[in-house]
Structures are given as structure tokens and as C-alpha cells.
Amino acid sequence: MVGGGCVKTSQIRLLDVESGQSTLLVDDLSASEPTWIGDDEFLYLKSGEKGNTTVLVDKIARPGSQAYEVTTIKARISNIKIKELTNGTVAFVCSASATPDGQLSNPATAKKPYSSAKVYTSLFVRHWDEWLGEDKNSLWYTALEKKNGRFTLTGHGLVNALAGSKLESPVPPFGGTGDFDISPTGLVFVAKDPELNPALYTKTDLYYVPLKTFTEEQPPSPQIVETPGLEGYTNSPVFSHCGRKVAFTRMRSKQYESDKPRLMLLPDIGDLSKTEEFFATDDGEGAWDYRPETILWSADDKSLYVTAEKNARVHLWEVPSNPADARDTPSVIMTADGSVNDIRLLAEADSSSKLLVTSTSLVDNSCYSIVDPSANTTDILSSNSKQGKTFGLSRSSIGDITFKGAGDYDVHALVVRPSNFDEKKKYPLCFLIHGGPQGAWQDGWSNRWNPAVFAEQGYVVVSPNPTGSTGYGMALQNGIKGQWGGRPYEDLVKAFEHIEENMPYVDTDRAVALGASYGGYMINWIQGHPLGRKFKALVCHDGVFSTLNQWSTEELFFPIHDFEGTIYDNRAGYEKWDPAQHVNEWATPQLIIHSELDYRLPITEGLAPFNVLQSKGIPSKLVMFPDENHWVLKPENSLVWHEQVLAWINKYSGVEKETQEVREMAVVEDKRQKPM
């Protein structure tokens, strides 16, 4: 049992970019989404009883005492965006759940059914951590006007922009404000193709709803933006400041969720049939080999600032906003150490304005900096952890290694050493394997898999980015297709060998390995192969026990792509990389963690390997969370997760014994120094 409880706080604060000091504006767990609505006022949401949401406006000069209610909506709304219109009113757009007939949905007040039965007659019955119902995400709009010094609603209240269209936005389960944008000309948004089954296809399109006043009682039907030859995910639509252009990203494949996003431009919102691709090539692969994510227009609309991952860091890049001018691949703009999370203009009216950049790193959980793209300089404005010093961490603990992979390519890994590292000593190896598999370990902060947590236990943490990893070009990433236990496994073997031969301060005889999701799959695969005997203990979080069970997942396009077909058309492709076929070789102590709300990899994928380990008499433990999904997010559960994981690896690596010996020596020394 864990005692004490966790105290959670939520604050809205104002950061002064001149002094770097912050001022408390709102201290309320129910308050969220602060949004500027003038030079000295901000709007925010406050969740209330019976599923209601109140929209409030407060003044910066006198926070709290001047807050007033704009409206209370009888539903949960979120993802607000506002835009000043030419007539002096302010467009207001948010997301909220809609009933099948297009009305606001409020589960808190809805009539409860007498039975809990759910009946389905088509694919896609559950997603991420919930069984699907009839209600869908939708976008709602209205306008605000200022009367007698206060903002009030105009028109007919919230209007469902997607009513009757069969479209859903933001796209579940993680869609948010990045799925839509607004301008004085209307609304653009991303939605799944309603004619394709979302379990089998990734296709999401960009749509436009022209709006003049945002008070239209009957919205025009959404119009699709055409992108010939590109049929995959669409993301990050952003209007230019002039309101006539839209930048966004689009993937090519409609069954590959990790395909390369192409940077795209809609030059004129008046003609949705003409879009342009940046860095396009005749072979369709594109001249820029990285994956654009966040997009921001410069104040004068002449440039795009784009985030994209490269070599375990998310960098900031500048691209001419006209694809015809983007002849050369972009260069990186200097930012603070680590990975960029978000970018904002400091002053939209100033064509030479600087950027406010939010970033994190392996030692810093929150950093704000001012970046001047024209001078390629960055000045750190504020760091919540004082660049890691609050945690006793520093950049001197972070390193990189590069080694030859299974083929003619290099593999990169991040290295994190303890803060009290002494190169004359030897530290057991903590070998982390990332999920995805199209993902990567990044130089960025995490509350779940944080290398510093393991390093501070007394390990040298090595986090390889083998075949399948993002940020190293599409060839390395795509190389995992049909190779789940092949090239990636060989890359990890090469990583271990490199550590043995080139890192004398690492004790590989006391190594432990941990992984989640695909990383959990690889832990189970390693168990049945020679590399598994190199480790004293293994930890598998929400991993794959048998690839033949991949069709119990919800997004079937994932196994169809990675295993090169359906299980009935290419069963051999699934069997080839099945960890369950090698359980006769399992021998290493293993901790298994799995959660009941993980519909991506159902709980049986954790129960089965635990049953095998127990039946074979191999030291093993199962930790199950009934109220978590693919991630462990609740604070008390996270504490238990860390206690269980650290206790397991410390026991088998010898760190637990070393820690106890240090404590006993400290007690003896304390007694020796005390006077008799």
C-alpha cells in the first residue's frame, strides 16, 4: 500500500518576458485553457457540477477580483480557439461531444440505460481505453462581442459546425487544438474519411467551412481540400495571418500511421483544388527526410517555423512559406538544449518579432526561451527546474554513442549517467527499449519513462534508437516493416556489444533491460534469444506476448502494415516474429506490468507470459492496474509503478545490496562520530 496521498495543483500564471518572473492569476483545479482575448484580459474555462463548463474572463491587472462569467454551457467543452474578426467581434470555437442528432452531449445528465450491454455490427468497437458509443467529437462555434466593458455571447449560442456531415473532429483519441484552426474567413479542420473504416485505414482529410460572422445558425457544408496522391493522416492545419492560406501536413499511405508527413500549402482558401507540397521530388519520396510536426507562420507570412525530430532531438526549422522558394532543405534554428515542444510569436504585429519557445530535456522538465530566427540566437527566459539544478541534474550527465547496426548504417543511443558519476567506478547497465516501434528516445522530459530516475538509482542508462526509430531518416524507420524481431534485435545486440567493448565504466555483467509496448514485445523476444541471457532481470510493460494476437488490437491498420498483410493472407509473416514460439528458451527473471484498460494490447498479453514464467519456475512478478490504459498516468499508480520496477531491477542488479551497505556504513559512521 502507498500512504500519504498526492496533492495535485493547477495554476494559471503570467510570465513576464522582460523579467522572467511569473505572477499567479488563477489557482483552481477546475480552471484550464487560458487564452488571450485582449492586451490585458484572458479567457479561461472552469468545469463545474453536472458536466457544465463556465467561460470566464479575467483581467491581468487585478486577477481573480475582476473575473466575470461570459456563459455557462451544459456540457464539457475544451480545445478553445478565438480570433478577432473585422467587425470587432471575436470568433469562439471549441470542441465538445455531440449526440447522433447533432446536439450537445452531456453524459452527466443523460438518461442512463437499464442494461450495460453493447451491441456492434461493424469494425472499430473500442479505441485506446474506451468502448465506442454513438456520441462523437465535434467543433462548435459562436461569436463574442464586448458591451459595457464585458464580453457576451452573440447569435444563437454554440452551433455545431459538423452537424449532418458524419465527420468527427478533433480526431480521437488524442486530437486537440492542433486538429483545427480559425480565421476571419472560416474554419479548417481534420477528420477521418467517413467512407473508410477507421480500424483499417488512417486516412484523414482537411475540410473547410466558410464563415463570415461565426453567428450563422446553419453552417455551410464542410468542403474537402484536395491533395492528389496523398491519402494518409492530415495534421496541424494553420491559417496564415492574412487568413487566405493554410499550411498543414499530409501523409501518403492510408494504412501506415507513421508514414512521413509532407509539409503542404493551400495557397488560396478560395480554391480548395490546388495544394502544393514542399520539397517534392519526382519519385514521390521528398527531398527533406524528416517529419514536420508543429507549424507556425511568421508575422509577415513569409516564413514557416516548423518542428521536426532529428537524432533524438526535436529541432526548430525555418522554411520559406512559398514551396517554389524552398529549393534547399531547411537548416536548424538554435534553441535551448533538448527538444522543442511548442512555438509562439511574441508579437504578431511586428514583422521582426521573436519566438517564445517551450522545450524540455533529459534534465529539465520545462524551459521557456526567446528565439530570434534572424540572428539564430536563443535566450533562456525561465526554467521550472533551473535547467535541472532543482533535481540535482546537469547536462554533464548526458551523452551519446553511435555504433554500426545490423547493416550498413549507424545506430544512435542516448546515455544518462548518475549525477555523482565517477569514471573510475563501474555501474550496472540499464538498457531501455522504446515503444512505437516507429518512435524514439528523445532528449526530452518524461514523467513515465525518465532515464534520470533509473540513473539516480546507480545505473548508466543507455537508450538505443535501432531500426524503426524516427528522426534518423525514413530508410531506418521503414526498415522495421516485416522485421520486428530481425534488424531491430540485431541492432540491440550490436548496442550491447559496443557497450561491452567501449564503455569500461559500465558493468554489463549486472545489466537489466526494460521496455514498453513494442519495447515490451522486444523484452519478450529477447527472453527467447541469446541476448536475454546477458541480463540479470527484465521488465515488460504492456508488451506483445504473441504476434498472432495482434488482431485483438483496435487499429488494425497497424499490424496490416508492419506485418505486411492481414493475418489470414500472411500468417507466416506474423508467426516469424512471434515471441511465444520461443518460450522454451525463457530463463531470465521478469517483471510484467499490464493494465486492464489497455485496448491497444489487451490484458491477456500480460497474463500469458506471466503464466509461462510461473509455470516454468522462473522468478517473475505481475503488476496489474485495473484503471489505467496503455500508459500509467494516475499519480498514486505511477508511484507504485516506480516502486515495483526499481525494486525489481535493483534486486537482480545488486544495486539494492549496494544501497543497503551504504546505509549500514552511514549508520556506523554516525555512531562513531557521536560522543559517548
XYZ file of C-alpha atoms in Angstrom:
676
model
C 0.000 0.000 0.000
C 1.097 3.554 -0.604
C 0.241 6.103 2.065
C 0.151 9.842 2.264
C -1.700 10.591 -0.953
C -0.729 13.019 -3.682
C -1.661 16.679 -3.657
C -2.457 17.960 -7.144
C -2.485 21.644 -8.006
C -3.317 23.565 -11.172
C -2.448 27.208 -11.696
C -2.721 29.794 -14.431
C 0.278 32.115 -14.295
C 1.523 35.139 -16.244
C 5.158 35.064 -17.384
C 6.827 38.455 -17.880
C 9.188 38.070 -20.841
C 11.244 41.070 -19.709
C 11.973 39.977 -16.147
C 11.404 36.239 -16.362
C 9.142 36.455 -13.298
C 5.705 34.853 -13.142
C 2.544 36.037 -11.387
C -0.237 33.806 -10.097
C -3.545 34.559 -11.834
C -5.783 31.592 -11.016
C -5.244 28.768 -8.516
C -8.053 26.312 -9.204
C -8.011 22.640 -10.194
C -11.155 23.165 -12.254
C -9.655 26.051 -14.307
C -7.998 25.380 -17.670
C -7.104 26.666 -21.135
C -6.164 30.336 -20.543
C -6.424 32.270 -23.816
C -5.681 35.944 -24.512
C -8.757 37.935 -25.523
C -7.106 41.364 -25.446
C -3.950 43.072 -24.246
C -4.989 42.939 -20.592
C -7.673 40.234 -20.456
C -7.706 36.468 -20.751
C -10.468 33.910 -21.137
C -10.469 30.509 -19.469
C -12.718 27.531 -18.752
C -13.954 26.293 -15.396
C -15.510 22.839 -15.133
C -18.459 22.549 -12.776
C -21.061 20.169 -11.467
C -23.349 18.086 -13.695
C -20.877 18.246 -16.563
C -21.217 22.014 -17.043
C -18.472 24.382 -18.240
C -18.304 28.079 -17.421
C -16.456 30.519 -19.684
C -14.807 33.277 -17.640
C -12.845 36.425 -18.481
C -10.323 37.936 -16.070
C -8.072 40.988 -16.093
C -4.301 40.710 -15.793
C -4.042 43.824 -13.623
C -6.403 42.537 -10.913
C -6.590 38.733 -11.265
C -9.433 36.958 -9.518
C -11.294 40.001 -8.247
C -12.371 41.027 -11.737
C -13.273 37.622 -13.225
C -16.748 37.519 -14.723
C -18.873 34.868 -16.398
C -19.429 35.037 -20.147
C -21.662 31.975 -20.290
C -22.224 28.536 -18.785
C -22.540 25.653 -21.229
C -24.371 22.498 -20.169
C -21.646 20.197 -21.451
C -17.922 19.620 -21.194
C -16.134 21.793 -23.743
C -12.409 22.021 -24.425
C -9.806 22.978 -27.047
C -10.868 26.608 -27.323
C -9.562 28.959 -30.005
C -10.529 32.590 -30.523
C -9.911 35.064 -33.350
C -10.723 38.754 -33.648
C -12.987 39.456 -36.616
C -13.156 42.548 -38.793
C -16.425 43.743 -37.271
C -14.966 43.946 -33.771
C -16.445 40.677 -32.529
C -14.381 37.662 -31.557
C -14.870 34.210 -33.095
C -15.014 31.442 -30.474
C -14.531 27.778 -31.425
C -14.303 24.767 -29.127
C -14.762 21.017 -29.189
C -17.482 19.081 -27.408
C -19.239 15.771 -27.746
C -22.308 15.626 -29.999
C -25.265 13.253 -29.944
C -26.262 11.395 -33.155
C -28.755 14.184 -33.940
C -26.030 16.838 -33.626
C -26.928 18.259 -30.201
C -24.525 18.915 -27.326
C -23.947 15.732 -25.345
C -23.687 15.718 -21.565
C -23.206 12.191 -20.161
C -23.577 13.539 -16.619
C -27.237 14.413 -17.208
C -28.115 11.935 -19.952
C -30.653 9.224 -19.215
C -28.892 6.079 -18.050
C -29.715 2.811 -19.845
C -31.122 -0.108 -17.855
C -28.607 -2.550 -19.357
C -24.847 -2.327 -19.743
C -24.873 -4.417 -22.925
C -23.133 -3.049 -26.015
C -24.039 -4.402 -29.433
C -21.921 -3.879 -32.568
C -22.309 -4.945 -36.172
C -19.159 -3.410 -37.684
C -15.460 -2.943 -37.001
C -13.984 -0.472 -34.523
C -15.832 -1.319 -31.340
C -13.306 0.204 -28.943
C -10.420 2.659 -29.130
C -7.432 3.191 -26.813
C -9.258 2.864 -23.464
C -12.980 3.071 -24.135
C -15.749 1.189 -25.893
C -17.217 3.357 -28.609
C -20.698 4.780 -28.338
C -22.954 6.873 -30.534
C -21.645 10.300 -29.435
C -18.831 11.844 -31.495
C -16.397 14.735 -31.133
C -17.487 17.881 -32.918
C -16.472 21.509 -33.363
C -18.780 24.268 -32.167
C -18.644 27.974 -32.922
C -20.125 31.241 -31.773
C -19.046 34.864 -31.500
C -18.361 37.165 -28.561
C -18.910 40.891 -28.512
C -17.968 43.482 -25.922
C -20.736 45.528 -24.344
C -20.262 47.882 -21.400
C -16.745 46.576 -20.897
C -17.740 42.882 -20.836
C -17.773 40.102 -23.409
C -21.106 38.414 -24.071
C -22.369 35.762 -26.499
C -23.965 36.859 -29.746
C -26.206 34.958 -32.095
C -27.692 31.598 -31.131
C -25.038 30.255 -28.781
C -22.866 27.296 -29.772
C -23.518 25.990 -33.295
C -22.363 22.529 -34.397
C -20.088 23.156 -37.406
C -20.167 19.454 -38.398
C -23.876 18.759 -37.959
C -25.168 16.246 -40.515
C -21.752 15.681 -42.095
C -20.793 12.302 -40.497
C -17.413 13.926 -39.736
C -15.663 13.835 -36.360
C -13.094 16.351 -35.132
C -10.858 16.529 -33.186
C -9.820 13.023 -34.222
C -9.877 10.576 -31.252
C -8.179 9.631 -29.085
C -5.547 12.382 -28.926
C -6.850 15.132 -31.213
C -6.970 18.668 -29.842
C -6.433 22.246 -30.948
C -3.870 21.016 -33.493
C -6.720 19.442 -35.484
C -8.350 22.750 -36.444
C -7.779 26.468 -36.905
C -9.877 29.582 -37.449
C -9.553 32.845 -39.342
C -11.921 35.679 -40.314
C -12.778 33.589 -43.394
C -13.886 30.463 -41.557
C -12.807 27.179 -40.051
C -10.443 24.429 -41.249
C -10.314 21.049 -39.546
C -9.087 17.475 -39.873
C -11.459 14.489 -39.849
C -11.425 10.797 -40.737
C -12.832 9.815 -44.106
C -16.377 8.674 -43.188
C -16.445 6.252 -46.125
C -13.461 4.223 -44.838
C -13.471 2.052 -41.732
C -11.193 3.717 -39.140
C -9.996 0.336 -37.879
C -8.469 -0.423 -41.272
C -7.423 2.969 -42.630
C -5.611 6.048 -41.359
C -6.994 8.465 -43.944
C -7.895 11.868 -42.506
C -8.760 14.793 -44.769
C -8.665 18.564 -44.424
C -12.017 20.362 -44.622
C -13.064 23.995 -44.821
C -16.226 25.631 -43.501
C -16.581 29.218 -44.769
C -17.971 31.512 -42.057
C -18.392 35.283 -42.217
C -19.655 36.171 -38.752
C -19.440 32.903 -36.731
C -23.071 33.507 -35.841
C -24.511 31.574 -38.811
C -27.322 29.415 -37.434
C -26.946 26.906 -40.284
C -23.272 26.334 -41.131
C -22.279 25.638 -44.749
C -21.390 22.027 -45.513
C -17.698 21.217 -44.970
C -15.688 21.297 -48.209
C -12.761 18.922 -48.713
C -9.250 20.154 -49.554
C -7.793 18.071 -52.368
C -4.308 16.515 -52.122
C -3.876 14.137 -55.093
C -1.608 11.175 -54.372
C -1.625 11.722 -50.611
C -4.204 9.668 -48.671
C -2.856 9.265 -45.120
C -3.085 11.287 -41.938
C -3.564 15.056 -42.207
C -2.360 17.168 -39.289
C -1.589 20.655 -37.974
C -3.679 22.938 -40.238
C -2.718 26.583 -39.588
C -4.112 29.719 -41.247
C -1.719 32.444 -42.357
C -2.180 35.852 -40.742
C -3.855 37.139 -43.898
C -6.449 34.363 -43.488
C -6.221 33.194 -47.106
C -3.550 30.470 -46.878
C -3.314 27.257 -44.889
C -0.194 25.260 -44.077
C -0.617 21.644 -42.941
C 0.970 18.188 -43.159
C -0.223 15.128 -45.074
C 0.973 11.530 -45.277
C 0.906 9.435 -48.417
C -0.143 5.953 -47.215
C -3.647 5.350 -45.898
C -2.561 2.314 -43.861
C 0.701 3.486 -42.287
C 0.240 5.622 -39.186
C 3.947 6.553 -39.059
C 4.408 7.472 -42.706
C 6.388 10.668 -43.370
C 4.266 13.815 -43.030
C 4.744 16.108 -46.049
C 4.666 19.849 -45.454
C 1.802 21.233 -47.547
C 0.351 24.607 -48.567
C -3.133 25.610 -49.646
C -2.264 28.923 -51.375
C -5.804 30.256 -51.574
C -8.726 29.238 -49.402
C -10.944 30.228 -52.323
C -9.676 27.280 -54.400
C -9.527 24.016 -52.456
C -8.434 22.003 -55.504
C -4.901 23.389 -55.634
C -2.421 22.377 -52.942
C 1.372 22.369 -53.110
C 3.943 20.110 -51.461
C 7.207 21.448 -50.078
C 10.419 19.654 -51.117
C 8.526 17.467 -53.600
C 10.548 15.120 -55.835
C 9.667 13.142 -58.943
C 9.910 9.821 -57.095
C 7.390 10.997 -54.508
C 9.751 10.492 -51.565
C 10.501 14.177 -50.945
C 13.882 15.884 -50.616
C 13.569 16.558 -46.873
C 13.925 13.291 -44.927
C 12.475 14.475 -41.619
C 8.977 14.627 -40.178
C 7.417 18.117 -39.780
C 5.004 18.414 -36.849
C 4.107 21.811 -35.338
C 3.733 24.694 -37.837
C 3.807 28.450 -37.141
C 3.556 31.300 -39.655
C 5.962 34.215 -39.282
C 4.363 37.600 -38.556
C 4.761 38.690 -42.190
C 3.636 35.280 -43.583
C 6.911 34.950 -45.487
C 8.247 32.002 -43.483
C 7.050 28.899 -41.711
C 8.607 27.789 -38.434
C 8.381 24.015 -38.184
C 9.369 21.480 -35.554
C 10.843 18.155 -36.675
C 12.801 15.414 -34.944
C 16.447 14.758 -35.825
C 18.861 12.478 -33.981
C 16.851 12.216 -30.740
C 16.103 15.954 -30.513
C 13.085 17.902 -31.742
C 14.529 20.923 -33.538
C 13.103 24.171 -34.874
C 13.477 24.842 -38.613
C 12.665 27.798 -40.857
C 11.100 27.229 -44.290
C 10.067 29.823 -46.937
C 6.260 29.882 -46.984
C 6.221 29.563 -50.792
C 7.097 25.986 -51.841
C 8.733 27.359 -55.017
C 11.257 29.209 -52.846
C 12.036 26.166 -50.704
C 14.732 24.846 -53.026
C 17.195 23.955 -50.273
C 16.380 21.726 -47.330
C 15.929 23.839 -44.200
C 18.523 24.475 -41.537
C 18.102 24.261 -37.780
C 17.409 27.377 -35.699
C 19.325 27.476 -32.435
C 17.192 26.659 -29.366
C 17.809 25.544 -25.788
C 19.185 22.053 -25.129
C 16.733 19.220 -25.568
C 13.539 19.082 -27.610
C 11.115 21.805 -28.676
C 7.511 21.307 -27.513
C 5.760 24.455 -28.713
C 6.401 27.727 -30.547
C 4.539 31.043 -30.416
C 5.037 34.523 -31.862
C 5.785 37.122 -29.215
C 4.175 39.916 -31.249
C 2.115 39.159 -34.354
C 2.108 42.799 -35.481
C 5.902 43.014 -35.554
C 7.375 41.511 -38.735
C 10.718 41.054 -36.986
C 9.165 39.589 -33.834
C 10.908 36.874 -31.889
C 9.565 33.487 -30.864
C 8.607 32.144 -27.472
C 9.798 28.534 -27.479
C 8.817 25.884 -24.938
C 11.172 22.934 -24.578
C 12.271 20.147 -22.262
C 15.374 17.995 -21.961
C 16.557 14.906 -20.142
C 17.427 17.100 -17.153
C 14.900 19.959 -17.453
C 11.126 19.463 -17.261
C 10.097 22.920 -18.516
C 12.081 25.649 -20.227
C 10.893 28.881 -21.872
C 13.264 30.729 -24.167
C 13.169 33.655 -26.571
C 14.474 32.750 -30.010
C 15.469 35.286 -32.653
C 15.355 33.423 -36.004
C 17.003 36.280 -37.910
C 20.057 36.254 -35.626
C 19.822 32.499 -34.873
C 20.130 33.133 -31.138
C 18.269 31.918 -28.084
C 17.994 33.348 -24.581
C 16.580 31.232 -21.774
C 13.788 33.140 -20.086
C 12.604 30.725 -17.421
C 13.256 27.163 -16.331
C 10.951 25.493 -13.834
C 13.732 23.178 -12.661
C 16.525 25.748 -13.115
C 17.824 23.661 -16.028
C 17.861 20.552 -13.876
C 19.570 22.005 -10.808
C 16.385 21.645 -8.740
C 16.620 17.883 -9.315
C 20.380 17.769 -8.857
C 20.831 17.105 -12.576
C 23.034 18.702 -15.216
C 23.906 18.332 -18.896
C 27.241 16.786 -17.899
C 25.309 13.573 -17.149
C 24.019 13.319 -20.739
C 25.938 11.719 -23.591
C 25.583 9.958 -26.937
C 27.076 6.904 -28.568
C 26.951 5.794 -32.204
C 27.730 2.312 -33.470
C 27.271 0.162 -36.557
C 23.912 -1.539 -36.798
C 22.978 -4.858 -38.344
C 23.573 -3.454 -41.835
C 25.444 -0.619 -43.482
C 24.049 2.079 -41.243
C 24.779 3.733 -37.916
C 22.630 3.473 -34.802
C 22.486 6.217 -32.187
C 21.800 5.924 -28.461
C 21.392 8.389 -25.618
C 23.402 7.836 -22.432
C 22.456 9.134 -18.987
C 24.915 8.789 -16.100
C 24.263 9.268 -12.360
C 24.730 12.807 -11.049
C 27.541 11.527 -8.798
C 29.210 9.675 -11.661
C 32.834 8.637 -11.160
C 34.500 7.286 -14.306
C 36.847 5.189 -12.134
C 33.895 3.163 -10.868
C 31.674 0.657 -12.644
C 27.907 0.973 -12.818
C 25.387 -1.668 -13.846
C 23.758 -1.132 -17.232
C 20.102 -0.111 -17.517
C 19.119 -0.877 -21.115
C 15.909 0.871 -22.223
C 13.980 -0.185 -25.354
C 11.443 2.269 -26.751
C 7.920 1.628 -27.999
C 6.244 2.522 -31.215
C 8.009 0.788 -32.815
C 8.127 3.881 -35.037
C 9.253 6.138 -32.191
C 12.484 7.130 -30.487
C 14.102 8.007 -27.197
C 14.452 11.784 -27.198
C 16.390 14.363 -25.267
C 13.167 15.403 -23.553
C 11.490 15.122 -20.163
C 9.039 12.376 -19.270
C 7.002 11.612 -16.178
C 6.721 7.951 -17.151
C 9.949 6.592 -18.622
C 12.500 9.064 -17.320
C 16.117 7.862 -17.725
C 17.277 10.128 -14.885
C 15.119 8.177 -12.419
C 16.995 4.990 -13.297
C 20.401 6.693 -13.450
C 19.977 8.157 -9.962
C 19.500 4.628 -8.625
C 23.113 3.980 -9.615
C 22.908 2.853 -13.262
C 24.353 4.030 -16.522
C 21.279 4.213 -18.726
C 21.667 3.508 -22.437
C 18.637 4.148 -24.656
C 19.262 2.903 -28.228
C 17.269 4.060 -31.253
C 17.513 0.984 -33.523
C 15.814 0.160 -36.827
C 12.264 1.501 -36.714
C 13.237 4.669 -34.856
C 12.065 8.067 -36.032
C 14.339 11.068 -36.534
C 17.098 9.323 -38.489
C 15.568 9.303 -41.940
C 12.785 7.215 -43.402
C 15.044 4.362 -44.530
C 15.952 3.441 -40.950
C 12.382 3.921 -39.764
C 10.767 1.909 -42.563
C 13.349 -0.857 -42.187
C 11.307 -2.454 -39.410
C 8.429 -3.409 -41.716
C 8.303 -7.216 -41.723
C 11.348 -7.236 -39.435
C 10.022 -6.872 -35.879
C 12.406 -9.387 -34.340
C 15.041 -9.093 -37.067
C 17.028 -5.926 -37.717
C 15.930 -4.142 -34.522
C 17.028 -7.123 -32.408
C 20.377 -7.308 -34.189
C 20.844 -3.561 -33.663
C 20.265 -4.045 -29.940
C 22.792 -6.891 -29.876
C 25.282 -4.550 -31.555
C 24.466 -1.896 -28.958
C 25.207 -4.285 -26.104
C 28.470 -5.375 -27.728
C 29.511 -1.752 -28.250
C 28.859 -1.000 -24.576
C 30.902 -4.041 -23.517
C 33.853 -3.048 -25.678
C 33.873 0.751 -25.399
C 32.366 1.817 -22.067
C 34.672 0.499 -19.305
C 32.655 2.203 -16.559
C 29.586 0.087 -17.418
C 29.204 -3.306 -15.750
C 27.369 -5.409 -18.331
C 27.552 -8.452 -16.040
C 24.898 -6.741 -13.909
C 22.753 -5.433 -16.745
C 18.971 -5.090 -16.723
C 16.642 -4.347 -19.655
C 13.255 -2.683 -19.724
C 10.710 -1.851 -22.420
C 7.092 -0.864 -23.008
C 4.672 -1.507 -25.873
C 6.919 -2.513 -28.788
C 9.730 -2.309 -26.235
C 7.743 -4.832 -24.200
C 7.453 -7.014 -27.290
C 11.238 -6.849 -27.636
C 11.704 -7.828 -23.986
C 9.634 -10.966 -24.648
C 11.562 -11.581 -27.871
C 14.900 -11.143 -26.077
C 13.769 -13.661 -23.447
C 13.737 -16.371 -26.084
C 17.050 -15.409 -27.698
C 20.737 -15.242 -26.674
C 20.653 -11.560 -25.724
C 18.187 -12.462 -22.969
C 20.879 -14.350 -21.107
C 23.005 -11.185 -20.930
C 20.611 -9.557 -18.469
C 20.068 -10.248 -14.785
C 16.441 -9.141 -14.987
C 13.855 -7.937 -17.486
C 10.830 -5.637 -17.233
C 7.970 -5.814 -19.759
C 5.297 -3.096 -19.646
C 2.204 -3.621 -21.826
C 4.125 -5.775 -24.273
C 3.214 -8.255 -27.004
C 3.316 -11.912 -25.989
C 2.206 -13.326 -29.330
C 2.091 -11.541 -32.660
C -0.733 -13.917 -33.610
C -2.859 -11.946 -31.129
C -2.286 -8.610 -32.881
C -5.792 -8.730 -34.297
C -7.202 -8.209 -30.820
C -5.996 -4.613 -31.074
C -8.273 -1.751 -32.184
C -6.352 -0.056 -35.013
C -5.926 -2.991 -37.376
C -4.109 -0.903 -39.963
C -1.092 -1.129 -37.653
C -0.460 -4.908 -37.892
C -1.580 -4.905 -41.538
C 1.263 -2.522 -42.353
C 4.001 -3.791 -40.051
C 3.383 -7.482 -40.742
C 2.814 -6.925 -44.463
C -0.773 -8.049 -44.740
C -3.690 -9.464 -42.838
C -3.288 -12.455 -40.562
C -5.326 -14.584 -42.977
C -3.337 -13.525 -46.057
C 0.134 -13.572 -44.480
C 0.023 -15.713 -41.345
C 3.667 -16.664 -41.853
C 4.649 -13.003 -41.512
C 3.074 -12.926 -38.063
C 4.460 -16.302 -36.987
C 8.018 -15.420 -37.987
C 8.420 -12.847 -35.226
C 6.214 -14.426 -32.552
C 7.857 -14.378 -29.076
C 5.514 -17.158 -27.924
C 7.266 -19.599 -30.268
C 10.454 -19.306 -28.207
C 9.136 -19.713 -24.662
C 11.155 -22.914 -24.283
C 14.257 -20.676 -24.079
C 12.880 -18.293 -21.442
C 15.067 -18.233 -18.322
C 15.660 -14.665 -17.074
C 13.711 -13.218 -14.097
C 10.994 -10.928 -15.459
C 8.545 -8.374 -14.113
C 5.366 -7.912 -16.146
C 3.159 -4.823 -15.882
C -0.152 -4.594 -17.694
C -3.394 -2.624 -17.399
C -6.996 -3.663 -17.961
C -7.964 -0.544 -19.912
C -5.207 -1.123 -22.453
C -7.247 -1.915 -25.548
C -4.211 -1.488 -27.791
C -2.653 -4.570 -26.189
C -5.288 -6.399 -24.111
C -4.506 -7.623 -20.594
C -4.137 -11.229 -21.796
C -0.850 -10.193 -23.434
C 0.459 -9.693 -19.902
C -1.240 -12.657 -18.275
C 0.039 -15.196 -20.814
C 3.786 -14.531 -20.394
C 3.353 -14.366 -16.596
C 1.680 -17.783 -16.670
C 4.556 -19.156 -18.752
C 7.196 -17.750 -16.411
C 5.418 -19.053 -13.312
C 4.821 -22.477 -14.827
C 8.497 -22.781 -15.712
C 9.566 -21.728 -12.217
C 11.303 -18.570 -13.452
C 11.310 -15.746 -10.868
C 8.553 -13.417 -12.010
C 6.001 -10.894 -10.835
C 2.796 -9.440 -12.313
C 1.663 -5.890 -11.519
C -1.812 -5.098 -12.867
C -3.599 -1.734 -12.909
C -7.386 -2.087 -13.438
C -7.893 1.657 -14.044
C -5.049 2.518 -16.432
C -4.698 2.280 -20.219
C -1.546 1.813 -22.312
C 0.079 4.380 -20.017
C 0.148 4.617 -16.220
C -0.998 8.186 -15.576
C -2.573 8.447 -12.118
C -0.079 9.804 -9.551
C -0.529 7.070 -6.926
C -0.377 4.361 -9.596
C 2.753 5.934 -11.047
C 4.352 5.827 -7.610
C 3.559 2.134 -7.277
C 4.870 1.537 -10.813
C 8.205 3.126 -9.975
C 8.490 1.348 -6.624
C 7.837 -2.040 -8.219
C 10.108 -1.518 -11.227
C 13.040 -0.103 -9.273
C 12.794 -2.749 -6.556
C 12.819 -5.482 -9.219
C 15.839 -4.326 -11.193
C 17.756 -3.234 -8.076
C 17.350 -6.685 -6.541
C 18.839 -8.520 -9.502
C 21.496 -5.980 -10.483
C 22.911 -5.785 -6.955
C 22.050 -2.102 -6.561
C 19.720 -2.955 -3.670
C 22.579 -4.651 -1.809
C 24.940 -1.771 -2.514
C 22.390 0.734 -1.248
C 21.858 -1.256 1.946
C 25.612 -1.487 2.534
C 25.966 2.283 2.106
C 23.160 2.849 4.601
C 24.733 0.495 7.137
C 28.103 2.219 6.760
C 26.433 5.585 7.264
C 24.813 4.361 10.482
C 28.153 3.036 11.757
C 29.903 6.311 10.903
C 27.140 8.293 12.584
C 27.505 6.252 15.781
C 31.308 6.603 15.682
C 31.113 10.374 15.495
C 28.603 10.745 18.327
C 30.216 11.408 21.744
C 29.851 8.700 24.376
